Short mmCIF file of C-alpha atoms in Angstrom, two decimals:
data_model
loop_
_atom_site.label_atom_id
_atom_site.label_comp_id
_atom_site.label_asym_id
_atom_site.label_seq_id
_atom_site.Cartn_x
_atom_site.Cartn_y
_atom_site.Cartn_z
CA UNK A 276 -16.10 13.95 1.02
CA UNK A 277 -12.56 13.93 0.34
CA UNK A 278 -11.09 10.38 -1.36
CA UNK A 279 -8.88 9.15 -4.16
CA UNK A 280 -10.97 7.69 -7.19
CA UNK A 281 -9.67 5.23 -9.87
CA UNK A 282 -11.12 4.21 -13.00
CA UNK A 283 -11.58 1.77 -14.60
CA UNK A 284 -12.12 -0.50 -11.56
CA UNK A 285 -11.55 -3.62 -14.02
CA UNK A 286 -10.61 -3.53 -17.70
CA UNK A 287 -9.84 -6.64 -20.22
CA UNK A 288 -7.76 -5.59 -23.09
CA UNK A 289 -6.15 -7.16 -26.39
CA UNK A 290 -2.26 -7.15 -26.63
CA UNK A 291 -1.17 -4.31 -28.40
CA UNK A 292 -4.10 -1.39 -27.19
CA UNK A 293 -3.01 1.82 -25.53
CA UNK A 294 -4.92 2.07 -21.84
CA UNK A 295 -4.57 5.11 -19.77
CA UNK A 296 -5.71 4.48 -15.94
CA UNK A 297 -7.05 7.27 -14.10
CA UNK A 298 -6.17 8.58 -10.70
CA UNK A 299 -7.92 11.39 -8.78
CA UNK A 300 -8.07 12.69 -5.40
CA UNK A 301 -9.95 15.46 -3.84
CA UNK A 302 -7.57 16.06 -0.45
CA UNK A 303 -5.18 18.30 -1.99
CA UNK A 304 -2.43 15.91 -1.43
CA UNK A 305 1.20 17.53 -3.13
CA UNK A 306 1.94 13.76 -3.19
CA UNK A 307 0.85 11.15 -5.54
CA UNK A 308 2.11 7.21 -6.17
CA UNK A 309 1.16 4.26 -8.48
CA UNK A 310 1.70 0.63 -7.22
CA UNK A 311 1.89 -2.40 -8.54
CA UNK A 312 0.41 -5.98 -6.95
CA UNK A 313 0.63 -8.99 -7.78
CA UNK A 314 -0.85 -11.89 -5.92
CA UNK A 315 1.08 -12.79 -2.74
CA UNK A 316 3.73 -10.02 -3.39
CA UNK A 317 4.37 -7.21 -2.03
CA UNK A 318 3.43 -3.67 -3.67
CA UNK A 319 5.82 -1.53 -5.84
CA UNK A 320 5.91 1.81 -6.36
CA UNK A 321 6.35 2.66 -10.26
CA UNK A 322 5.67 6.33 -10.68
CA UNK A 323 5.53 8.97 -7.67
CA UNK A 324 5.04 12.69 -8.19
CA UNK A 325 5.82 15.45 -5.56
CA UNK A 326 3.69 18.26 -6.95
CA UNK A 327 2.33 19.21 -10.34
CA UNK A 328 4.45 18.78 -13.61
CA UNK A 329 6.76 16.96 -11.47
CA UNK A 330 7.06 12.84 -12.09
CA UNK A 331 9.51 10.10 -11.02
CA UNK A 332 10.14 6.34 -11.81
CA UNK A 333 9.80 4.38 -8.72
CA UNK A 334 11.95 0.89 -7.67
CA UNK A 335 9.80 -1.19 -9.97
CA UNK A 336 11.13 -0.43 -13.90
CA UNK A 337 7.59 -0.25 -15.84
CA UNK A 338 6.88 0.66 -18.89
CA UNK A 339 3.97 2.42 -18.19
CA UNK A 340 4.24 6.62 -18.18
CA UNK A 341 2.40 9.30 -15.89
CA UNK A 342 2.03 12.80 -16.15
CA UNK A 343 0.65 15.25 -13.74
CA UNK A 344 -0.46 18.65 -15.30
CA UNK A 345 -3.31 19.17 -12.36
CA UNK A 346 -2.07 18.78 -8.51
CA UNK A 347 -5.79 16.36 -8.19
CA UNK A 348 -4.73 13.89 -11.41
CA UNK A 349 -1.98 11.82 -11.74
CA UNK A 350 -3.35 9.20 -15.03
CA UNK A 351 -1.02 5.87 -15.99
CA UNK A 352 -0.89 5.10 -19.65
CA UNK A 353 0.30 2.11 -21.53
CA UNK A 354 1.06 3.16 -25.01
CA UNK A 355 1.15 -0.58 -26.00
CA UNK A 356 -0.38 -3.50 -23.92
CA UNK A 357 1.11 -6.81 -23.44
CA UNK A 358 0.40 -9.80 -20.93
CA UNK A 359 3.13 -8.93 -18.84
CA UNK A 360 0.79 -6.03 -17.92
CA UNK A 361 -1.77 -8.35 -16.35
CA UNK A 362 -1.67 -7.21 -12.87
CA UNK A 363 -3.28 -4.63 -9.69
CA UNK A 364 -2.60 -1.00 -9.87
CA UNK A 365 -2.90 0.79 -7.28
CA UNK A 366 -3.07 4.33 -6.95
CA UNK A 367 -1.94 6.80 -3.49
CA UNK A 368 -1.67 10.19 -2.26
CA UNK A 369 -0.37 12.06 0.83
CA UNK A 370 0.10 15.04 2.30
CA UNK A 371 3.91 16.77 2.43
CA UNK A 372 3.58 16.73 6.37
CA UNK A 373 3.73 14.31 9.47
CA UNK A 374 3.63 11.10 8.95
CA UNK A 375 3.19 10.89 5.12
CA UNK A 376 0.07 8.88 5.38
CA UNK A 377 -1.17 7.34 2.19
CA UNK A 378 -4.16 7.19 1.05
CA UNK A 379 -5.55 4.64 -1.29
CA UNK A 380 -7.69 4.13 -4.39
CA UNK A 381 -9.90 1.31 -4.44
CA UNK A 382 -7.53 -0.12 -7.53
CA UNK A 383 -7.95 -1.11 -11.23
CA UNK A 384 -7.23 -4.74 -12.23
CA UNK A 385 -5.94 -4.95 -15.58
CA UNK A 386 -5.91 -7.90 -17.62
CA UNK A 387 -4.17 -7.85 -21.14
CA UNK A 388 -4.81 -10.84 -23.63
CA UNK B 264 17.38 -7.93 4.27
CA UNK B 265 15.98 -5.71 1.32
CA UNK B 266 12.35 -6.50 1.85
CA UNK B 267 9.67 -6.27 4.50
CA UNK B 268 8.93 -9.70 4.99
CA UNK B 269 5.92 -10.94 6.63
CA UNK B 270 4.23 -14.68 7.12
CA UNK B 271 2.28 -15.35 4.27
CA UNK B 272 -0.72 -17.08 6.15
CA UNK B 273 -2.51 -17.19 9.41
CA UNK B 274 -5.92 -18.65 10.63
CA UNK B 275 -7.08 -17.68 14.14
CA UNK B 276 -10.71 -18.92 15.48
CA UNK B 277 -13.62 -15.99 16.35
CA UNK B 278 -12.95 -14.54 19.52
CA UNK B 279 -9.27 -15.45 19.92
CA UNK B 280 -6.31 -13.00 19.39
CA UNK B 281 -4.36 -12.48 15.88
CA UNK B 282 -0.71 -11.51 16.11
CA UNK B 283 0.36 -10.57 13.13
CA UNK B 284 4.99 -10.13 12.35
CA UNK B 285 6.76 -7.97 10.49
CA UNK B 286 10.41 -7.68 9.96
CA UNK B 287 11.76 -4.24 8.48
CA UNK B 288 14.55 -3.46 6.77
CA UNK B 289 16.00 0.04 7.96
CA UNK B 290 16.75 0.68 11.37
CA UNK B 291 16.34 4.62 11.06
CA UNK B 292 12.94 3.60 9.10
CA UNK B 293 10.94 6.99 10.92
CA UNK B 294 7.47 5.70 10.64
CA UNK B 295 5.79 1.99 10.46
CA UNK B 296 2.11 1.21 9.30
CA UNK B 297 -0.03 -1.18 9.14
CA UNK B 298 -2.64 -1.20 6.21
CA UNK B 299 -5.59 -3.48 5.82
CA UNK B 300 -6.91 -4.96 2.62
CA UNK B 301 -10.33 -6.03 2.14
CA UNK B 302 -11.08 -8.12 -1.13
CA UNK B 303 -11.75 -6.34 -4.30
CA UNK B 304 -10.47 -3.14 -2.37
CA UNK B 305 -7.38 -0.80 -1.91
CA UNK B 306 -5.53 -0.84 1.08
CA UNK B 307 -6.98 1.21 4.13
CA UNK B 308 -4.71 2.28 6.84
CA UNK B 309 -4.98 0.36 10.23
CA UNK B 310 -2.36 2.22 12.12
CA UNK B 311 1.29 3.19 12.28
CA UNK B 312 3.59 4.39 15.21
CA UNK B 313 6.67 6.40 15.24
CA UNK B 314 10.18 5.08 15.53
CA UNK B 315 10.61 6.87 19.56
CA UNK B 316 7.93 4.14 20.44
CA UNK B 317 7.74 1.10 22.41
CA UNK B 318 3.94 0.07 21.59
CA UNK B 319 0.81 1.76 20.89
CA UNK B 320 -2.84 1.19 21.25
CA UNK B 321 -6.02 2.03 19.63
CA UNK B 322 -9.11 0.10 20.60
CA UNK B 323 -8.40 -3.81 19.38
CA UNK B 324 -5.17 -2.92 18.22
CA UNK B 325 -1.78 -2.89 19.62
CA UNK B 326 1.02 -2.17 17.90
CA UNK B 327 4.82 -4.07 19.46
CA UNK B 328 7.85 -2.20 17.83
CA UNK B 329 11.67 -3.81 18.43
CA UNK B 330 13.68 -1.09 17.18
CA UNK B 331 16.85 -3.25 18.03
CA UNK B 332 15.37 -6.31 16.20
CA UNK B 333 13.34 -4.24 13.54
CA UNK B 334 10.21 -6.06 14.50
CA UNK B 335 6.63 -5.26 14.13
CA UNK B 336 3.79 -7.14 15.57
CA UNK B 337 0.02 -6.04 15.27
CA UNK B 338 -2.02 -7.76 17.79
CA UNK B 339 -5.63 -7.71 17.04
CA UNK B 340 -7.72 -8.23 19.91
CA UNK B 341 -11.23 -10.45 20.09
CA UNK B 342 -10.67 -11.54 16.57
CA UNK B 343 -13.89 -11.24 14.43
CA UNK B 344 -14.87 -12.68 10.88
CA UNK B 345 -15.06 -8.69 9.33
CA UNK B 346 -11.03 -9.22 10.24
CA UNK B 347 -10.67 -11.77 7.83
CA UNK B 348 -7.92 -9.64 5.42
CA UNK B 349 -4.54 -9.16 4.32
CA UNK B 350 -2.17 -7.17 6.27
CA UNK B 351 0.33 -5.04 5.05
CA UNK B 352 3.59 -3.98 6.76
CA UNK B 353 4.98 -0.68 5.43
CA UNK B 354 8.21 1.14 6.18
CA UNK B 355 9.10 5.00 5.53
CA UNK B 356 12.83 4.33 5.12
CA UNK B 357 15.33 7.34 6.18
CA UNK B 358 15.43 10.12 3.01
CA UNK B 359 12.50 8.31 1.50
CA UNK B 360 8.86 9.53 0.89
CA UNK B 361 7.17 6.70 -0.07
CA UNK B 362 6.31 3.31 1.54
CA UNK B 363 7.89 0.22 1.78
CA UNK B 364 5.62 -2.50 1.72
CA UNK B 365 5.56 -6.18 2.58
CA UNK B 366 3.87 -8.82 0.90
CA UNK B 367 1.08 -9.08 3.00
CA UNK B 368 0.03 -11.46 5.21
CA UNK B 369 -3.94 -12.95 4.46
CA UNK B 370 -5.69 -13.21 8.04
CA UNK B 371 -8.70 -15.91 7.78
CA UNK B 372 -10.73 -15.97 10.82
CA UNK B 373 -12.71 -18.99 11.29
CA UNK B 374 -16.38 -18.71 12.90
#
């Protein structure tokens, strides 16, 4: 069955650690995105990538990196952790056609002490 | 504006009708969506119509798009608890490949 998978789902984390997200979809999507949420805001895209060994920063500045060396993986690190961190990411992709559907992961809630 | 903006809150009772606003940002925006998150979850999409329509309907949904007033409304029909969510409001602005998204409005349905 064809779907986007992210892991960790949840992760708790002392300031300072390097965490690397994963994102992976089986669709074949060119496309991929990470979002941001925080509670009661709206999302915002940080990283987007049109096709492999391409990456861009989205509106949101982040300090986070991405890299996409495989057109089905598209992983977020954090070299170094800090509360400001604390938050939803959310992970997309979408075909290069129509109406550039996303499609989401189910998320990975990160909480940095 | 700069943002999608969206009511924060709305309660509806089982069985009545949810109408849930949007206001959008670009006028030449091609596409609008609605996405539906469930708790714990990502977002799932509900919908979206194209810019050259008025309205569009897809079992309990309807869709009301006000190109002149860059509206969008999402009427959900014979509300039930398993709609108890937040919407999202998204926008594919002109040039743009990604979404635009609002802050979400959290639908509680009360039994």
């Amino acid at each position: 069955e064809a779907d986007i998978y992210q892991t960790p789902r949840y992760l708790v984390i002392g300031t300072g650690k390097k965490i690397t997200l994963e994102c992976s979809q089986t669709m074949g999507h060119d496309k991929m995105y990470w979002y941001q949420q925080d509670p009661g805001m709206e999302l915002h895209l940080i990283h987007y990538s049109y096709g492999v060994n391409s990456t861009e920063k989205g509106d949101l500045s982040s300090e986070s990196t991405v890299s996409r060396i495989r057109t089905e993986h598209f992983p977020l690190t954090l070299e170094s952790a800090r509360p400001s961190h604390t938050s939803q990411y959310l992970c997309a992709s979408s075909s290069a056609s129509g109406a550039n559907v996303l499609t989401f992961g189910a998320g990975s809630r990160l909480t940095v002490l | 504006g700069e943002d999608v903006e969206q009511s924060l809150f709305l309660s509806v009772r089982e069985g009545d009708s949810s109408v849930i606003n949007c206001t959008y940002t670009d006028s030449s925006s091609t596409y609008l969506y609605w996405y539906k998150q469930e708790p714990g979850a990502g977002l799932q999409l509900l919908t979206y119509i194209f810019s050259n329509m008025d309205m569009k309907q897809d079992q309990r949904l309807t869709v009301l798009l006000n190109k002149k007033d860059k509206h969008l409304s999402l009427r959900i029909a014979d509300t039930q608890t398993g709609d108890s969510a937040i919407y999202f409001c998204a926008e594919r602005k002109t040039g743009a490949n990604n979404l635009f998204f609002g802050t979400g409005t959290r639908l509680t349905v009360i039994p």
